[in-house]
Coordinates of C-alpha atoms and ligand atoms in Angstrom, one line a residue:
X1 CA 140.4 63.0 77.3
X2 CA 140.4 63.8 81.2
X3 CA 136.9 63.3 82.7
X4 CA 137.9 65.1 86.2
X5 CA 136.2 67.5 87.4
X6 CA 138.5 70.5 87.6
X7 CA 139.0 71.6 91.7
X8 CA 140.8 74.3 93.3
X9 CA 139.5 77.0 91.4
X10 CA 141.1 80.2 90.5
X11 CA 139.6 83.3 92.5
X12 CA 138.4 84.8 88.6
X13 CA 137.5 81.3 87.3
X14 CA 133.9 81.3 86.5
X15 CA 131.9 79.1 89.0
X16 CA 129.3 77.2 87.1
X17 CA 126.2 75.2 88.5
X18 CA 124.9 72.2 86.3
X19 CA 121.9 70.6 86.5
X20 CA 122.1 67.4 84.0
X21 CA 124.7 65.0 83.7
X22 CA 123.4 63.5 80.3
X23 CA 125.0 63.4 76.7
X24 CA 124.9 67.5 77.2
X25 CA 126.1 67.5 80.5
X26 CA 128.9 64.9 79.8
X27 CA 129.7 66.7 76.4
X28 CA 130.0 70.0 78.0
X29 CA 132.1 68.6 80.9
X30 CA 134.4 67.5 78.1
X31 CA 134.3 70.8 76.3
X32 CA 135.4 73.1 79.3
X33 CA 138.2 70.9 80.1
X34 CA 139.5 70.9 76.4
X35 CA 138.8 74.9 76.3
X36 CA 142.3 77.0 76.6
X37 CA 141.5 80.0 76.4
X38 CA 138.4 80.3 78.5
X39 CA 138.2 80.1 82.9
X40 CA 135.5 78.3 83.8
X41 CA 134.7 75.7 86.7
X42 CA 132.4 73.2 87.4
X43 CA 131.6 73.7 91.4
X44 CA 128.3 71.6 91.4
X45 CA 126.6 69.2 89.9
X46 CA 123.1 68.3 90.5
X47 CA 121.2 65.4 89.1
X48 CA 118.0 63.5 89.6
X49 CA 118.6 59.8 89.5
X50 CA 120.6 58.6 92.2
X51 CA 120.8 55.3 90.6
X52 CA 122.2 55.7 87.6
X53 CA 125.5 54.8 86.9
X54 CA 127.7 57.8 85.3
X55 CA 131.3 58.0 84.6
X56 CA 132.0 60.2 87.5
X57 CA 132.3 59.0 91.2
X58 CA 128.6 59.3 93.2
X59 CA 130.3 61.7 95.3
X60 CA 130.9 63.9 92.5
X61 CA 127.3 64.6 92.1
X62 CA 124.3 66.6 94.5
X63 CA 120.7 65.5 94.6
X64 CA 119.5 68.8 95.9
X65 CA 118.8 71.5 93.5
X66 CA 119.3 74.3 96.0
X67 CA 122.9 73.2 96.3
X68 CA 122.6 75.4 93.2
X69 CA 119.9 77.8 93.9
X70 CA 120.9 78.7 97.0
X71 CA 124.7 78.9 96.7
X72 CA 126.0 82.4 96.8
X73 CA 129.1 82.2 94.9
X74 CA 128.0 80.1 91.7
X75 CA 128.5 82.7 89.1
X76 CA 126.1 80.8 86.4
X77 CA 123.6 78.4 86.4
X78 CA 123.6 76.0 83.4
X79 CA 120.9 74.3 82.8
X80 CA 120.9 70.9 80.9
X81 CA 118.2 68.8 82.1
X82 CA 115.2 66.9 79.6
X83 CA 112.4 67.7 82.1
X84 CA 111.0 71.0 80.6
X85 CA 108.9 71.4 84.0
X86 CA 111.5 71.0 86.0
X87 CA 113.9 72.9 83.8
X88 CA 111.3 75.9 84.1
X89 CA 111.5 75.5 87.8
X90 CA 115.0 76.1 88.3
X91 CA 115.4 79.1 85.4
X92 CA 112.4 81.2 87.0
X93 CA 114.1 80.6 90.4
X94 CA 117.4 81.7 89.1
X95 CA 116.6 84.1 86.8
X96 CA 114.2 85.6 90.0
X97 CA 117.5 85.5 92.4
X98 CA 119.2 87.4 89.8
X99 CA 121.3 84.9 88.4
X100 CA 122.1 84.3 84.8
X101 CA 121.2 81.1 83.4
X102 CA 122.3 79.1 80.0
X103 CA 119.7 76.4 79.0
X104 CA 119.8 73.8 76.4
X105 CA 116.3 73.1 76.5
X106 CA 113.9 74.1 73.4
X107 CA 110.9 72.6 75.0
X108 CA 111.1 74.8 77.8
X109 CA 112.0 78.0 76.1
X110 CA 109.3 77.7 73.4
X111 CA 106.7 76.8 76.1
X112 CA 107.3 79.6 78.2
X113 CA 109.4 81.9 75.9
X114 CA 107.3 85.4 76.3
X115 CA 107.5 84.9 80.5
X116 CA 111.1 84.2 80.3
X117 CA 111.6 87.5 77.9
X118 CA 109.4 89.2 80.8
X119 CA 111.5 87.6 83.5
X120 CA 114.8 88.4 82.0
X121 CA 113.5 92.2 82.1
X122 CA 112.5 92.1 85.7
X123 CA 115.3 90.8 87.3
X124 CA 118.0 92.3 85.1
X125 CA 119.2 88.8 85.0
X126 CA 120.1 87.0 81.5
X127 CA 119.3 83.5 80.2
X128 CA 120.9 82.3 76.6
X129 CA 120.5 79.3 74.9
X130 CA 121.9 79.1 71.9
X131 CA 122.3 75.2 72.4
X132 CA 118.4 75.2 71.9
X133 CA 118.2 75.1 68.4
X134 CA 120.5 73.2 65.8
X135 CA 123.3 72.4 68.4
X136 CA 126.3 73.9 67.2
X137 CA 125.0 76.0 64.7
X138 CA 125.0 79.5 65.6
X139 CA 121.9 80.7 64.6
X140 CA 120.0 82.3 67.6
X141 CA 123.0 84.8 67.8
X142 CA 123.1 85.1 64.6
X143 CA 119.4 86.3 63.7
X144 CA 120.0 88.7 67.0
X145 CA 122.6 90.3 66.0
X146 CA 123.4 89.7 62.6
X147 CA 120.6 89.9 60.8
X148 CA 119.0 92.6 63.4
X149 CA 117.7 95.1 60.7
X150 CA 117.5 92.4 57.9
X151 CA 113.9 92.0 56.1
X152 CA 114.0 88.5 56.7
X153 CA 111.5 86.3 54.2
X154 CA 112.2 82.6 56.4
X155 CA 114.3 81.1 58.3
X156 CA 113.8 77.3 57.4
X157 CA 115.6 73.9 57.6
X158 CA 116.5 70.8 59.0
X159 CA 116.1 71.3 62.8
X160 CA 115.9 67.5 64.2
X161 CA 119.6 65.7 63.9
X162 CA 117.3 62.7 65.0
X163 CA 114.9 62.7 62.6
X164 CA 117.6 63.8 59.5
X165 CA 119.9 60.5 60.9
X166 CA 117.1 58.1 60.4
X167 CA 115.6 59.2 57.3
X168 CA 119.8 58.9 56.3
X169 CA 119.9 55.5 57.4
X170 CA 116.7 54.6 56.2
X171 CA 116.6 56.0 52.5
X172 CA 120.3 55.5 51.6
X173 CA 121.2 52.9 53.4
X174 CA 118.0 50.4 53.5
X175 CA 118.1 50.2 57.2
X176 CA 115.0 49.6 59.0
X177 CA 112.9 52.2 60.6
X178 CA 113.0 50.5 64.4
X179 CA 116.7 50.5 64.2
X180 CA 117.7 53.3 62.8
X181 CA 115.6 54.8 65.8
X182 CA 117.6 52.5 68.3
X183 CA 121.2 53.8 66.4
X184 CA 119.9 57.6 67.1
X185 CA 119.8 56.9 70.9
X186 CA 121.9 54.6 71.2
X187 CA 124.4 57.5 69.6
X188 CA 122.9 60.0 72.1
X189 CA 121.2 62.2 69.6
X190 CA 117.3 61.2 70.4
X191 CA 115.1 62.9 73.2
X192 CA 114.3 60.7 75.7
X193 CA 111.0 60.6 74.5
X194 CA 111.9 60.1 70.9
X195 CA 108.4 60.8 69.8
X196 CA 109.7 64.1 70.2
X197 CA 112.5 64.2 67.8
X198 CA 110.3 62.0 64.8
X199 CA 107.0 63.7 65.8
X200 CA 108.5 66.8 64.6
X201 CA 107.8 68.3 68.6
X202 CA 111.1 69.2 68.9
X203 CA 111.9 70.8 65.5
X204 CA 108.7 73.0 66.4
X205 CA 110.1 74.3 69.5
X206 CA 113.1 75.3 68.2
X207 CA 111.5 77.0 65.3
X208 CA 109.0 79.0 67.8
X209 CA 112.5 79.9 69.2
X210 CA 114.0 81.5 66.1
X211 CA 110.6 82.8 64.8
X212 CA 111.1 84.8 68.2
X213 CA 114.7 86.5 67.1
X214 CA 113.8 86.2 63.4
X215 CA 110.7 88.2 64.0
X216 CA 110.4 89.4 67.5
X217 CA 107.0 86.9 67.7
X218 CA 105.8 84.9 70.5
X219 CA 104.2 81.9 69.1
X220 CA 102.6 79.1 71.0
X221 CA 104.0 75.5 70.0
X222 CA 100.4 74.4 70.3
X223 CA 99.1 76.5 67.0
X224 CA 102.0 75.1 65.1
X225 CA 101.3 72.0 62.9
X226 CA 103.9 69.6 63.0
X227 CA 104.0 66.2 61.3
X228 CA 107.4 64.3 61.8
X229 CA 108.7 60.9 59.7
X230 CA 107.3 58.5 61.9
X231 CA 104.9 57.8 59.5
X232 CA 107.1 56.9 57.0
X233 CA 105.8 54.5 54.4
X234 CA 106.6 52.3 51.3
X235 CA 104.4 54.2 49.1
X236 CA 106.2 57.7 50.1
X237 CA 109.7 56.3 49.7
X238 CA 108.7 55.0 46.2
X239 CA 107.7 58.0 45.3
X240 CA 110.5 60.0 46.4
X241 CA 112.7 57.3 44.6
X242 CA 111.1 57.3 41.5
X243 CA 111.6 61.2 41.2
X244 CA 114.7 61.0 42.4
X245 CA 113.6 62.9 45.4
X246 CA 115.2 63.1 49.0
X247 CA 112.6 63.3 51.9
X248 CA 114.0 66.1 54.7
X249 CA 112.1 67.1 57.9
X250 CA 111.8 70.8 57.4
X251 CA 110.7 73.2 59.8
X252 CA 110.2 76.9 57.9
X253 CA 109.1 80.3 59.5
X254 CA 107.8 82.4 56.2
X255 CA 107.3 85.9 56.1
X256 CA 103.8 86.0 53.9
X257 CA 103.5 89.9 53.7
X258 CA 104.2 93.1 56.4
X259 CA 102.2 92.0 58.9
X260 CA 102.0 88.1 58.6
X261 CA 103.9 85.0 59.6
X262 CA 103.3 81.6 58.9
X263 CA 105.3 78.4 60.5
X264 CA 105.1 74.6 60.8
X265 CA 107.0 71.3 60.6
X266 CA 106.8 68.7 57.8
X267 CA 108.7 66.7 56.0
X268 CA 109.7 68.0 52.3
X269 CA 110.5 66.0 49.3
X270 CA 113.7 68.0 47.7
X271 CA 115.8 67.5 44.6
X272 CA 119.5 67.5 44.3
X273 CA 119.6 71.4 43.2
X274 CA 118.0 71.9 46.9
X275 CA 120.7 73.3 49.6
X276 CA 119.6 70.8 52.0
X277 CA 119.5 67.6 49.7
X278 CA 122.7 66.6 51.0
X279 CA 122.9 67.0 53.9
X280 CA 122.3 64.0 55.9
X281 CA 122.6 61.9 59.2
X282 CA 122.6 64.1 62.4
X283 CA 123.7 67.3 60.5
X284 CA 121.2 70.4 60.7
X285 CA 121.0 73.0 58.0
X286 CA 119.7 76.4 58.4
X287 CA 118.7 78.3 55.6
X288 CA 118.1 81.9 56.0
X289 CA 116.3 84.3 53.5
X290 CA 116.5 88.1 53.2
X291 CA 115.7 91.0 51.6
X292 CA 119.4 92.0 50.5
X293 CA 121.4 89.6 51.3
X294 CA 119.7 86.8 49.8
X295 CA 120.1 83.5 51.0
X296 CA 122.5 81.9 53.4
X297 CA 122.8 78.2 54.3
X298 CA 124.2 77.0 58.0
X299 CA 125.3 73.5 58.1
X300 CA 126.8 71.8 61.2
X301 CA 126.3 69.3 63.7
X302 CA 122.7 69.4 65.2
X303 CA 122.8 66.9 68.0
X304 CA 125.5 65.2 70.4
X305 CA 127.1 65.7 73.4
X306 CA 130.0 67.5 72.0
X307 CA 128.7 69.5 69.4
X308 CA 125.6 70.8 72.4
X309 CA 128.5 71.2 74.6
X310 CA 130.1 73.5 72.2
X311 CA 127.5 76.0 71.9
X312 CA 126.6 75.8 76.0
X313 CA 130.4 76.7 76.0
X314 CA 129.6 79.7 73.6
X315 CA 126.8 81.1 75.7
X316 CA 129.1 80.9 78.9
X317 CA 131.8 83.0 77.4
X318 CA 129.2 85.0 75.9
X319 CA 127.9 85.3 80.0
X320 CA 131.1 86.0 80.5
X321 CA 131.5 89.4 78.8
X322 CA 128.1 90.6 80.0
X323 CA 126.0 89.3 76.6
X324 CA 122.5 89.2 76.5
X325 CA 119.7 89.2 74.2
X326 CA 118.3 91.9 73.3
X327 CA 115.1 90.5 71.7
X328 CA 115.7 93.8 69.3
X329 CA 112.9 92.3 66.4
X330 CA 110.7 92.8 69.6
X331 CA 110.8 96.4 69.5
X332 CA 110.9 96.8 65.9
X333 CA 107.7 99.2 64.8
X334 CA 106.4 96.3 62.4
X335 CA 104.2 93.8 64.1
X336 CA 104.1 90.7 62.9
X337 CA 101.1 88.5 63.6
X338 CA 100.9 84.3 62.8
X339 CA 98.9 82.7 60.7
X340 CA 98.2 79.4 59.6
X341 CA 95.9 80.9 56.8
X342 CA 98.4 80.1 54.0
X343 CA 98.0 76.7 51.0
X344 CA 100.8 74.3 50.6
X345 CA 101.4 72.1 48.0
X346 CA 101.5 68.4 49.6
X347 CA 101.5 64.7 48.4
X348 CA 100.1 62.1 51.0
X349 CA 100.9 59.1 51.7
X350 CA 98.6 56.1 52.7
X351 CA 95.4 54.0 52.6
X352 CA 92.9 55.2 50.5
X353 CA 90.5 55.7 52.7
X354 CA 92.4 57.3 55.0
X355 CA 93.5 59.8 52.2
X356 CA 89.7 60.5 51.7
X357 CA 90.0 62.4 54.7
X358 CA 92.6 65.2 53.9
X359 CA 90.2 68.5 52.9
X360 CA 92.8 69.1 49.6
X361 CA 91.5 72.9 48.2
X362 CA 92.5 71.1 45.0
X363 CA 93.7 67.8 43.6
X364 CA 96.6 67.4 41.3
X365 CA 96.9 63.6 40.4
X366 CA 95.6 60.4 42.4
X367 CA 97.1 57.3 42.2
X368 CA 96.8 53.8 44.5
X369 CA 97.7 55.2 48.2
X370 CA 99.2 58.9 46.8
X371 CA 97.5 62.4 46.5
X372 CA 99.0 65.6 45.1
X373 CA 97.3 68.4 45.5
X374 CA 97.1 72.0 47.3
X375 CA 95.9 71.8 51.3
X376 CA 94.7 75.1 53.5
X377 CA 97.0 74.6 56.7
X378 CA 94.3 75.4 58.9
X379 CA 92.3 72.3 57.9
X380 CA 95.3 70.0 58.3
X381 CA 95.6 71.5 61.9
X382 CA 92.2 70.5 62.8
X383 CA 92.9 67.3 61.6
X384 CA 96.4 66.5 62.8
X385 CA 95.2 63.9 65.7
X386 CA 93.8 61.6 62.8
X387 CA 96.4 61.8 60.8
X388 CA 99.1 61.1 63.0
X389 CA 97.3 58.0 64.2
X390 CA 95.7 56.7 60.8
X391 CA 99.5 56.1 59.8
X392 CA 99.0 58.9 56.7
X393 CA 102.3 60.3 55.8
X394 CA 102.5 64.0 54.2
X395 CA 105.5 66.0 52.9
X396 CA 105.3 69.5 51.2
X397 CA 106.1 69.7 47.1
X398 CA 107.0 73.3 47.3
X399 CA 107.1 76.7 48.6
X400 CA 104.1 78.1 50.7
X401 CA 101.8 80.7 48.5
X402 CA 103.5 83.3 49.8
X403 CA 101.5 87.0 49.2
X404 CA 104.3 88.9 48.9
X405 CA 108.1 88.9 49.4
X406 CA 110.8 91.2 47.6
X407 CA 113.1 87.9 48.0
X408 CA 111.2 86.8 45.1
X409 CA 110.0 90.4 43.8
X410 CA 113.2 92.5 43.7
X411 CA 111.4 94.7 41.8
X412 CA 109.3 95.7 45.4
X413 CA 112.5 97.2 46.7
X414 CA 113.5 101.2 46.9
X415 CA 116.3 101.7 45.2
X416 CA 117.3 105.4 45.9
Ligands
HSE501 N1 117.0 65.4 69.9 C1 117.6 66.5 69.3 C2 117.9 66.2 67.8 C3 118.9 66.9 70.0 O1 117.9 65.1 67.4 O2 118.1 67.2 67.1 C4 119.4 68.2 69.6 O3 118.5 69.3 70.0

């Protein structure tokens, strides 16, 4: 595989500007010079670290991010950089200036997703990021376009390749914790901050992202609960064992009734008739629930240079003829409003004591470091700093009590 940059570009080549030289970066460089059918060219690349050593010569590289911003002919900004700050920088200035921009970054999307809607607007310039969520599986397109119309009940699934590889390495294969952690970024799949990926952080900002084109919502990452695997403990793997029982980081967006939406992040215990039971290590599954269509199930790769690279490729053709989002749930009539006002079914994990703590609206069986029972999600939300640090680990048994769907009730649709 040739990792040169591509030079005396073709008048109607697309000129591209890349911030990021990472696994992405890398991956995508990779990509476009594997892609036949598609013109595209890297004129500049700018990164942060001057220090680092990369496979490409130093020269190759620009340490100034207006050698991007400012330059007149760069037909696209791509933007694949880990600082979400920084990445916000550089899309507002872009998307101001009028040029289109394709991120890969979920953290800044979901922090600053309604402005970026807004800014899209004002400019008449376009920013896609299908990278964002679940890598190379398709999905933000997908609910836009799609499932536009569809009465979606959830979108819900295995967001974190991260998080999905180490509980894979951990569970089946006996590994231990620390180093399946150390295989995940040694492998390139991890944030930099890993606490992201096993925190459940950065499964949550991709689900704010496709509760957005699920159901034209803007939901703030910091009213979503999110509990991740780093927490995992003896007592919770016995207990999955015992039942046969595989533990998956799901993040779910659920449609409770016409007006209301709930979503969070935590892990799941599932049995082998669940779509997600098998699949493991950095894959991603996306399972999508409607009205008439029932349910679909999206499985691909959902971290790694090349499979990122792949869908930052998508969105740059998709620049290419003019595609951009039209955020068309957002000016649906229905509303939707979020709620964490909704009781899940959970077992915990940990010292007694500690287990005290959780406000369960009811308890189902108690047994040395375990509880079963039914939680409000509100209360766990107040509590989520204690839990996190007093080591307690949670996964949900089953469905949220959902009011009313005609997923479930097919009786509740009009048949003419
Ligand atoms: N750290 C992320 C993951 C990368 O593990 O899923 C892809 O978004």
């Amino acid at each position: 595989m040739s990792n040169d940059i591509k030079i005396g570009i073709m008048s109607n080549d697309i000129k591209i500007g890349l911030f990021g030289y990472g696994c992405v970066g890398q991956g995508l460089h990779d990509v476009l010079n594997n892609s036949k059918g598609f013109r595209s060219n890297i004129d500049t690349i700018v990164v942060k670290n001057k220090h680092k050593q990369r496979r490409l010569p130093q020269d190759a590289f620009s340490f100034e991010k207006n050698d991007i911003l400012d330059k007149q002919d760069i037909d696209l900004v791509v933007e694949l950089i880990d600082d979400a700050k920084e990445a916000f920088d550089i899309t507002k200035t872009a998307l101001k200036n009028g040029k289109n921009v394709v991120s890969a970054n979920k953290k800044m999307i979901a922090e600053n997703f309604e402005e970026l809607v807004a800014l899209q607007k004002n400019h008449g310039a376009g920013l896609l990021y299908e990278a964002s969520a679940c890598a190379s599986i398709p999905i933000i397109r997908t609910l836009e376009e799609y499932y536009d119309n569809e009465l979606l009940e959830s979108v819900s699934g295995i967001f974190n390749g991260s998080s999905n590889y180490i509980l894979s390495k951990v569970i089946n294969e006996g590994l231990d914790y620390p180093s399946a952690l150390a295989k995940a970024q040694a492998l390139g799949f991890a944030e930099s901050d890993p606490t992201l990926d096993v925190g459940g952080y950065d499964a949550k900002y991709k689900l704010v992202i496709l509760s957005g084109h699920a159901y034209g919502i803007f939901i703030k990452p910091e009213k979503v609960f999110n509990l991740g695997i780093d927490n995992l403990n003896e007592p919770i793997i016995r207990y999955a064992r015992d039942q046969k029982l595989k533990i998956k980081l799901i993040a779910q967006v659920v449609r409770l009734d016409d007006k209301n939406v709930t979503a969070f992040v935590l892990p799941k215990l599932v049995n082998s008739d669940h779509p997600l039971y098998n699949v493991e290590n950095e894959n991603n599954g996306v399972i999508v629930r409607a009205a008439f269509s029932d349910e679909q199930i999206f499985i691909g790769k959902g971290a790694g240079g090349h499979p990122t690279g792949s869908a930052v490729l998508s969105d740059i053709s998709a620049n290419s003829y003019d595609y951009q989002y039209e955020y068309k749930k957002m000016s649906q009539a229905n509303k939707f409003l979020f709620t964490n006002n909704v009781t899940i079914d959970i077992v915990a994990a940990g010292f007694n004591e500690d287990l005290q703590k959780i406000p369960f609206v009811s308890i189902q069986s108690q047994k040395q470091g375990l509880i079963e029972g039914k939680v409000k999600l509100e209360t766990l939300i107040a509590l989520q700093n204690e839990i996190r640090s007093s080591g307690i680990f949670i996964a949900t048994t089953g469905e949220p009590e959902v009011l009313h769907t005609t997923f479930k009730n097919k009786d509740a649709l009009v048949e003419v």
